[in-house]
PDB file of C-alpha atoms in Angstrom:
ATOM      1  CA  MET U 205      -0.052  -0.248  -0.194  1.00 31.00           C
ATOM      2  CA  LEU U 206       1.045   3.498  -0.514  1.00 29.00           C
ATOM      3  CA  ARG U 207       2.527   5.431   2.567  1.00 34.00           C
ATOM      4  CA  GLY U 208       0.175   7.907   2.272  1.00 32.00           C
ATOM      5  CA  MET U 209      -3.020   5.615   2.669  1.00 29.00           C
ATOM      6  CA  VAL U 210      -2.978   5.575   6.769  1.00 32.00           C
ATOM      7  CA  GLN U 211      -4.087   3.924   8.849  1.00 31.00           C
ATOM      8  CA  LEU U 212      -5.145   6.418  11.964  1.00 31.00           C
ATOM      9  CA  VAL U 213      -5.867   4.958  15.126  1.00 32.00           C
ATOM     10  CA  ALA U 214      -7.848   5.804  18.605  1.00 33.00           C
ATOM     11  CA  LEU U 215      -8.689   9.811  18.958  1.00 34.00           C
ATOM     12  CA  LEU U 216      -8.317  10.714  22.321  1.00 34.00           C
ATOM     13  CA  ARG U 217      -9.797   7.046  23.765  1.00 36.00           C
ATOM     14  CA  SER U 218     -13.506   7.327  23.863  1.00 35.00           C
ATOM     15  CA  ASN U 219     -14.870   8.123  20.385  1.00 39.00           C
ATOM     16  CA  GLY U 220     -13.140   5.744  18.486  1.00 39.00           C
ATOM     17  CA  ASN U 221     -12.368   8.910  15.572  1.00 42.00           C
ATOM     18  CA  PRO U 222      -9.741   8.600  13.485  1.00 39.00           C
ATOM     19  CA  GLY U 223      -5.965  10.919  14.503  1.00 41.00           C
ATOM     20  CA  CYS U 224      -4.830   9.861  18.294  1.00 42.00           C
ATOM     21  CA  PHE U 225      -4.538   8.770  20.674  1.00 38.00           C
ATOM     22  CA  ALA U 226      -4.456   9.533  24.904  1.00 34.00           C
ATOM     23  CA  SER U 227      -2.348   7.661  27.753  1.00 32.00           C
ATOM     24  CA  ARG U 228      -4.785   8.116  31.147  1.00 27.00           C
ATOM     25  CA  GLN U 229      -1.914   6.174  32.633  1.00 28.00           C
ATOM     26  CA  ARG U 230       1.274   8.047  33.987  1.00 26.00           C
ATOM     27  CA  HIS U 231       2.548   9.553  30.417  1.00 37.00           C
ATOM     28  CA  GLU U 232       1.125  13.002  28.991  1.00 47.00           C
ATOM     29  CA  LYS U 233      -0.973  12.856  25.896  1.00 69.00           C
ATOM     30  CA  LEU U 234       0.336  12.054  22.373  1.00 74.00           C
ATOM     31  CA  TYR U 235      -0.335  12.444  19.174  1.00 75.00           C
ATOM     32  CA  PHE U 236      -0.001   8.740  17.917  1.00 74.00           C
ATOM     33  CA  LEU U 237      -0.173   8.343  14.218  1.00 78.00           C
ATOM     34  CA  VAL U 238       0.267   4.591  12.397  1.00 79.00           C
ATOM     35  CA  THR U 239       1.389   4.145   8.983  1.00 78.00           C
ATOM     36  CA  THR U 240       1.818   0.976   6.125  1.00 81.00           C
ATOM     37  CA  TYR U 241       5.900   0.906   7.806  1.00 81.00           C
ATOM     38  CA  HIS U 242       5.921   3.363  10.524  1.00 82.00           C
ATOM     39  CA  ILE U 243       4.469   4.386  14.246  1.00 86.00           C
ATOM     40  CA  TYR U 244       4.712   8.482  14.662  1.00 85.00           C
ATOM     41  CA  THR U 245       4.175   9.834  18.420  1.00 85.00           C
ATOM     42  CA  ALA U 246       4.385  13.515  19.528  1.00 86.00           C
ATOM     43  CA  LEU U 247       3.731  14.854  23.605  1.00 87.00           C
ATOM     44  CA  GLN U 248       0.549  17.479  22.653  1.00 84.00           C
ATOM     45  CA  SER U 249       2.661  19.833  24.604  1.00 84.00           C
ATOM     46  CA  ASP U 250       5.542  19.849  23.127  1.00 88.00           C
ATOM     47  CA  CYS U 251       3.519  20.559  19.173  1.00 88.00           C
ATOM     48  CA  HIS U 252       2.480  22.822  16.841  1.00 90.00           C
ATOM     49  CA  VAL U 253      -0.995  21.312  14.855  1.00 92.00           C
ATOM     50  CA  THR U 254      -2.184  23.478  11.713  1.00 94.00           C
ATOM     51  CA  VAL U 255      -4.701  22.582   9.615  1.00 94.00           C
ATOM     52  CA  THR U 256      -3.261  22.659   5.975  1.00 94.00           C
ATOM     53  CA  GLU U 257      -5.836  21.267   3.978  1.00 93.00           C
ATOM     54  CA  SER U 258      -9.799  21.071   3.270  1.00 89.00           C
ATOM     55  CA  LYS U 259     -11.180  18.293   0.845  1.00 88.00           C
ATOM     56  CA  GLN U 260     -15.445  17.491   0.142  1.00 81.00           C
ATOM     57  CA  HIS U 261     -15.271  14.021  -0.953  1.00 78.00           C
ATOM     58  CA  GLN U 262     -19.099  12.355  -2.190  1.00 70.00           C
ATOM     59  CA  LEU U 263     -18.737   9.398  -0.434  1.00 67.00           C
ATOM     60  CA  SER U 264     -21.752   7.590  -2.469  1.00 56.00           C
ATOM     61  CA  PRO U 265     -24.659   9.099  -5.206  1.00 60.00           C
ATOM     62  CA  ASP U 266     -27.650   8.658  -1.932  1.00 58.00           C
ATOM     63  CA  SER U 267     -25.307  10.756   0.223  1.00 55.00           C
ATOM     64  CA  THR U 268     -26.692  13.977   0.962  1.00 55.00           C
ATOM     65  CA  SER U 269     -23.435  15.528   1.771  1.00 62.00           C
ATOM     66  CA  PRO U 270     -20.244  15.215   1.103  1.00 71.00           C
ATOM     67  CA  ILE U 271     -17.767  14.785   3.600  1.00 81.00           C
ATOM     68  CA  GLU U 272     -15.452  16.851   4.239  1.00 85.00           C
ATOM     69  CA  ILE U 273     -11.524  15.542   5.608  1.00 90.00           C
ATOM     70  CA  LEU U 274      -9.131  17.815   6.921  1.00 92.00           C
ATOM     71  CA  THR U 275      -5.429  17.034   7.074  1.00 93.00           C
ATOM     72  CA  LEU U 276      -3.687  18.246  10.248  1.00 92.00           C
ATOM     73  CA  ARG U 277       0.002  18.936  10.809  1.00 93.00           C
ATOM     74  CA  VAL U 278       1.416  18.061  13.764  1.00 92.00           C
ATOM     75  CA  GLU U 279       4.968  19.764  14.324  1.00 93.00           C
ATOM     76  CA  SER U 280       7.274  19.936  16.836  1.00 92.00           C
ATOM     77  CA  ILE U 281       9.432  22.163  18.764  1.00 92.00           C
ATOM     78  CA  ASN U 282      11.626  18.502  19.351  1.00 91.00           C
ATOM     79  CA  PRO U 283      14.179  18.523  16.852  1.00 92.00           C
ATOM     80  CA  ALA U 284      14.048  14.829  16.218  1.00 90.00           C
ATOM     81  CA  VAL U 285      10.384  14.292  16.289  1.00 90.00           C
ATOM     82  CA  ARG U 286       9.313  14.158  12.706  1.00 90.00           C
ATOM     83  CA  PRO U 287       6.524  16.265  11.559  1.00 92.00           C
ATOM     84  CA  PHE U 288       3.507  14.362  10.177  1.00 91.00           C
ATOM     85  CA  ASN U 289      -0.201  14.743   9.198  1.00 91.00           C
ATOM     86  CA  ILE U 290      -3.689  13.510  10.265  1.00 89.00           C
ATOM     87  CA  SER U 291      -6.748  13.155   8.760  1.00 90.00           C
ATOM     88  CA  LEU U 292     -10.084  13.855  10.421  1.00 89.00           C
ATOM     89  CA  ASN U 293     -13.949  13.873   9.422  1.00 87.00           C
ATOM     90  CA  SER U 294     -14.764  17.793   9.497  1.00 84.00           C
ATOM     91  CA  ALA U 295     -17.614  16.140  11.556  1.00 79.00           C
ATOM     92  CA  ASP U 296     -15.078  15.029  14.626  1.00 83.00           C
ATOM     93  CA  TYR U 297     -13.119  18.474  14.401  1.00 85.00           C
ATOM     94  CA  THR U 298     -15.017  20.296  17.091  1.00 79.00           C
ATOM     95  CA  ASP U 299     -14.249  17.218  19.675  1.00 79.00           C
ATOM     96  CA  PHE U 300     -11.177  16.553  18.341  1.00 82.00           C
ATOM     97  CA  ARG U 301     -10.175  20.402  19.568  1.00 82.00           C
ATOM     98  CA  GLU U 302     -11.781  20.707  22.533  1.00 77.00           C
ATOM     99  CA  LYS U 303      -9.947  17.676  23.864  1.00 76.00           C
ATOM    100  CA  LEU U 304      -6.889  18.983  23.341  1.00 78.00           C
ATOM    101  CA  ARG U 305      -4.659  21.518  25.321  1.00 71.00           C
ATOM    102  CA  ALA U 306      -3.860  23.947  22.996  1.00 74.00           C
ATOM    103  CA  PRO U 307      -5.281  25.545  20.118  1.00 81.00           C
ATOM    104  CA  ILE U 308      -5.293  24.683  16.820  1.00 89.00           C
ATOM    105  CA  ARG U 309      -4.249  27.269  13.971  1.00 91.00           C
ATOM    106  CA  THR U 310      -5.955  27.424  10.823  1.00 90.00           C
ATOM    107  CA  SER U 311      -3.818  28.152   7.384  1.00 90.00           C
ATOM    108  CA  PRO U 312      -5.337  31.521   6.172  1.00 87.00           C
ATOM    109  CA  ASN U 313      -6.897  29.162   2.731  1.00 83.00           C
ATOM    110  CA  VAL U 314      -8.688  26.706   4.499  1.00 86.00           C
ATOM    111  CA  VAL U 315     -12.413  26.589   5.361  1.00 80.00           C
ATOM    112  CA  ILE U 316     -14.134  24.189   7.660  1.00 79.00           C
ATOM    113  CA  HIS U 317     -17.149  24.558   7.093  1.00 73.00           C
ATOM    114  CA  GLN U 318     -19.520  23.423  10.558  1.00 71.00           C
ATOM    115  CA  THR U 319     -22.315  20.753  10.299  1.00 74.00           C
ATOM    116  CA  ILE U 320     -25.688  21.924  11.784  1.00 78.00           C
ATOM    117  CA  SER U 321     -25.255  20.018  14.944  1.00 80.00           C
ATOM    118  CA  GLU U 322     -21.663  22.133  15.295  1.00 78.00           C
ATOM    119  CA  LEU U 323     -23.713  25.255  15.246  1.00 79.00           C
ATOM    120  CA  PHE U 324     -26.240  24.264  17.397  1.00 88.00           C
ATOM    121  CA  LEU U 325     -23.273  23.304  19.600  1.00 87.00           C
ATOM    122  CA  GLU U 326     -22.202  27.444  19.574  1.00 85.00           C
ATOM    123  CA  THR U 327     -25.595  28.251  20.618  1.00 89.00           C
ATOM    124  CA  PHE U 328     -26.516  25.650  23.012  1.00 93.00           C
ATOM    125  CA  ARG U 329     -23.141  26.300  24.545  1.00 91.00           C
ATOM    126  CA  ALA U 330     -24.202  30.017  24.613  1.00 92.00           C
ATOM    127  CA  GLN U 331     -27.191  29.615  25.855  1.00 93.00           C
ATOM    128  CA  VAL U 332     -26.587  27.504  29.122  1.00 96.00           C
ATOM    129  CA  GLU U 333     -24.182  29.941  30.248  1.00 95.00           C
ATOM    130  CA  LEU U 334     -26.790  32.362  30.545  1.00 94.00           C
ATOM    131  CA  ASN U 335     -28.380  30.046  33.115  1.00 95.00           C
ATOM    132  CA  GLN U 336     -28.291  29.792  36.400  1.00 95.00           C
ATOM    133  CA  ARG U 337     -25.272  28.324  37.818  1.00 96.00           C
ATOM    134  CA  TYR U 338     -25.385  25.122  40.290  1.00 96.00           C
ATOM    135  CA  LYS U 339     -23.583  25.493  43.826  1.00 94.00           C
ATOM    136  CA  LEU U 340     -22.313  21.191  44.257  1.00 92.00           C
ATOM    137  CA  PRO U 341     -23.048  21.451  47.927  1.00 91.00           C
ATOM    138  CA  SER U 342     -19.799  20.769  50.445  1.00 89.00           C
ATOM    139  CA  GLY U 343     -18.178  17.629  50.043  1.00 87.00           C
ATOM    140  CA  GLN U 344     -19.192  16.553  47.293  1.00 89.00           C
ATOM    141  CA  GLU U 345     -16.593  15.597  44.835  1.00 91.00           C
ATOM    142  CA  VAL U 346     -16.362  16.595  40.457  1.00 92.00           C
ATOM    143  CA  GLU U 347     -16.414  13.399  38.283  1.00 94.00           C
ATOM    144  CA  PRO U 348     -15.199  12.801  34.488  1.00 94.00           C
ATOM    145  CA  CYS U 349     -17.682  13.424  32.578  1.00 95.00           C
ATOM    146  CA  ILE U 350     -19.282   9.899  31.540  1.00 95.00           C
ATOM    147  CA  GLY U 351     -19.773  11.126  28.221  1.00 92.00           C
ATOM    148  CA  CYS U 352     -16.109  11.319  27.327  1.00 89.00           C
ATOM    149  CA  MET U 353     -13.971  10.261  30.465  1.00 90.00           C
ATOM    150  CA  GLN U 354     -11.636  13.199  29.347  1.00 86.00           C
ATOM    151  CA  VAL U 355     -13.124  16.121  31.376  1.00 90.00           C
ATOM    152  CA  PRO U 356     -14.428  16.654  34.455  1.00 93.00           C
ATOM    153  CA  ALA U 357     -18.618  16.964  34.596  1.00 96.00           C
ATOM    154  CA  SER U 358     -19.710  20.843  34.441  1.00 96.00           C
ATOM    155  CA  THR U 359     -23.245  20.434  33.740  1.00 97.00           C
ATOM    156  CA  LYS U 360     -25.890  19.531  36.264  1.00 97.00           C
ATOM    157  CA  LEU U 361     -29.990  19.324  35.556  1.00 97.00           C
ATOM    158  CA  VAL U 362     -32.632  21.505  37.941  1.00 96.00           C
ATOM    159  CA  ARG U 363     -35.870  22.473  36.448  1.00 93.00           C
ATOM    160  CA  LEU U 364     -35.779  25.591  35.845  1.00 89.00           C
ATOM    161  CA  CYS U 365     -37.674  27.244  33.227  1.00 80.00           C
ATOM    162  CA  GLN U 366     -41.268  27.754  35.203  1.00 69.00           C
ATOM    163  CA  THR U 367     -39.307  30.191  37.088  1.00 52.00           C
ATOM    164  CA  THR U 368     -37.882  32.226  34.015  1.00 49.00           C
ATOM    165  CA  GLY U 369     -41.779  33.312  32.299  1.00 50.00           C
ATOM    166  CA  MET U 370     -42.013  30.076  30.622  1.00 49.00           C
ATOM    167  CA  ASP U 371     -45.950  28.408  30.802  1.00 50.00           C
ATOM    168  CA  ASN U 372     -46.513  26.681  33.966  1.00 52.00           C
ATOM    169  CA  GLU U 373     -47.816  23.540  31.940  1.00 59.00           C
ATOM    170  CA  SER U 374     -44.187  22.621  31.315  1.00 69.00           C
ATOM    171  CA  GLU U 375     -43.181  18.982  30.438  1.00 83.00           C
ATOM    172  CA  CYS U 376     -39.682  19.473  31.872  1.00 92.00           C
ATOM    173  CA  GLN U 377     -39.059  17.347  34.970  1.00 93.00           C
ATOM    174  CA  GLN U 378     -36.878  17.386  38.202  1.00 92.00           C
ATOM    175  CA  CYS U 379     -34.185  15.749  37.782  1.00 95.00           C
ATOM    176  CA  PHE U 380     -32.438  14.683  40.447  1.00 95.00           C
ATOM    177  CA  CYS U 381     -29.022  12.923  38.827  1.00 95.00           C
ATOM    178  CA  ARG U 382     -25.547  14.494  40.424  1.00 95.00           C
ATOM    179  CA  PRO U 383     -23.705  15.702  38.133  1.00 96.00           C
ATOM    180  CA  MET U 384     -22.231  13.058  35.359  1.00 96.00           C
ATOM    181  CA  TRP U 385     -21.869  15.265  31.942  1.00 96.00           C
ATOM    182  CA  CYS U 386     -19.624  17.979  30.544  1.00 94.00           C
ATOM    183  CA  LEU U 387     -21.333  20.621  28.528  1.00 95.00           C
ATOM    184  CA  PHE U 388     -20.252  19.307  24.876  1.00 91.00           C
ATOM    185  CA  CYS U 389     -21.144  15.425  25.938  1.00 93.00           C
ATOM    186  CA  LEU U 390     -25.109  16.542  26.903  1.00 96.00           C
ATOM    187  CA  GLY U 391     -24.922  19.460  23.980  1.00 94.00           C
ATOM    188  CA  ARG U 392     -24.463  16.553  21.756  1.00 91.00           C
ATOM    189  CA  TRP U 393     -26.905  14.603  23.316  1.00 94.00           C
ATOM    190  CA  PHE U 394     -29.406  17.428  22.900  1.00 96.00           C
ATOM    191  CA  ALA U 395     -28.981  17.697  19.118  1.00 91.00           C
ATOM    192  CA  SER U 396     -28.733  14.022  18.447  1.00 91.00           C
ATOM    193  CA  ARG U 397     -32.541  14.133  20.160  1.00 92.00           C
ATOM    194  CA  GLN U 398     -33.683  16.637  17.146  1.00 91.00           C
ATOM    195  CA  ASP U 399     -35.760  16.395  13.923  1.00 87.00           C
ATOM    196  CA  GLN U 400     -33.172  16.937  12.149  1.00 79.00           C
ATOM    197  CA  GLN U 401     -36.117  18.735   9.508  1.00 81.00           C
ATOM    198  CA  ARG U 402     -37.333  20.827  11.868  1.00 87.00           C
ATOM    199  CA  LEU U 403     -34.405  22.816  13.189  1.00 82.00           C
ATOM    200  CA  GLU U 404     -36.518  25.881  13.898  1.00 85.00           C
ATOM    201  CA  THR U 405     -38.048  23.598  16.987  1.00 90.00           C
ATOM    202  CA  TRP U 406     -34.226  22.542  18.146  1.00 89.00           C
ATOM    203  CA  LEU U 407     -33.701  25.661  20.781  1.00 89.00           C
ATOM    204  CA  SER U 408     -37.242  24.981  22.369  1.00 90.00           C
ATOM    205  CA  SER U 409     -37.449  21.502  22.301  1.00 93.00           C
ATOM    206  CA  LYS U 410     -37.141  19.295  25.097  1.00 94.00           C
ATOM    207  CA  VAL U 411     -35.312  16.244  25.648  1.00 96.00           C
ATOM    208  CA  PRO U 412     -35.116  13.102  28.100  1.00 96.00           C
ATOM    209  CA  CYS U 413     -31.730  12.456  30.317  1.00 96.00           C
ATOM    210  CA  PRO U 414     -29.261  10.304  29.139  1.00 94.00           C
ATOM    211  CA  THR U 415     -28.913   8.907  33.008  1.00 94.00           C
ATOM    212  CA  CYS U 416     -32.384   9.180  33.530  1.00 95.00           C
ATOM    213  CA  ARG U 417     -34.699   9.673  31.329  1.00 95.00           C
ATOM    214  CA  ALA U 418     -36.433  12.396  32.756  1.00 95.00           C
ATOM    215  CA  LYS U 419     -37.334  15.636  30.409  1.00 95.00           C
ATOM    216  CA  PHE U 420     -35.350  18.943  30.005  1.00 96.00           C
ATOM    217  CA  CYS U 421     -35.256  21.641  28.293  1.00 95.00           C
ATOM    218  CA  ILE U 422     -32.613  23.960  27.055  1.00 95.00           C
ATOM    219  CA  LEU U 423     -33.189  26.964  30.399  1.00 94.00           C
ATOM    220  CA  ASP U 424     -32.861  23.798  32.692  1.00 96.00           C
ATOM    221  CA  VAL U 425     -28.975  23.104  32.311  1.00 97.00           C
ATOM    222  CA  CYS U 426     -26.863  24.675  34.195  1.00 97.00           C
ATOM    223  CA  MET U 427     -23.025  25.265  34.735  1.00 97.00           C
ATOM    224  CA  VAL U 428     -21.217  23.507  38.315  1.00 95.00           C
ATOM    225  CA  HIS U 429     -18.986  25.432  39.786  1.00 87.00           C
TER     226      HIS U 429
END
């Protein structure tokens, strides 16, 4: 096989996306790339990552939209580490970026097309930042998000929509789960439960808690502090 035909394995351990690997043992997080003849590794803390190219591919005539593949150039300040490229589906780019320690640069000529779900996640996050905060009870520790196991759980569902001027007959229910999800994973869950043909209903819709199934709306999502 040609060298450029690579097998990319394990993006940050948890989600099965291609591109890099994160050790949760005693080592620093690594970029990890496997090709036909080589294995490339580099410490995140030593690297600059740049999106250098974006290409769209129509995988089948039945596909409603093309797949966008990004090329990310990983360059280390360690002269012993050779630069290498990572191929990444643009649908996984936001998740990839959220779990890195350093920002990703984008070349001036590269345009990354956001999906509807990605645009919604930005709006979801902005709205939740405006909501009431949840104060963690004394002595209770924040656990890792059970969705990604990469960052601390940062949200708590608290039924607040009735106190913010909404209809008294709201279908929202009180969730008694402890903080278990980070904002990004909860936002992705919220987006995954939406009707793709009715975009205008996304912000006002109600979805079940991914753990206990109690219904909630976006106004019930509180950041933990």
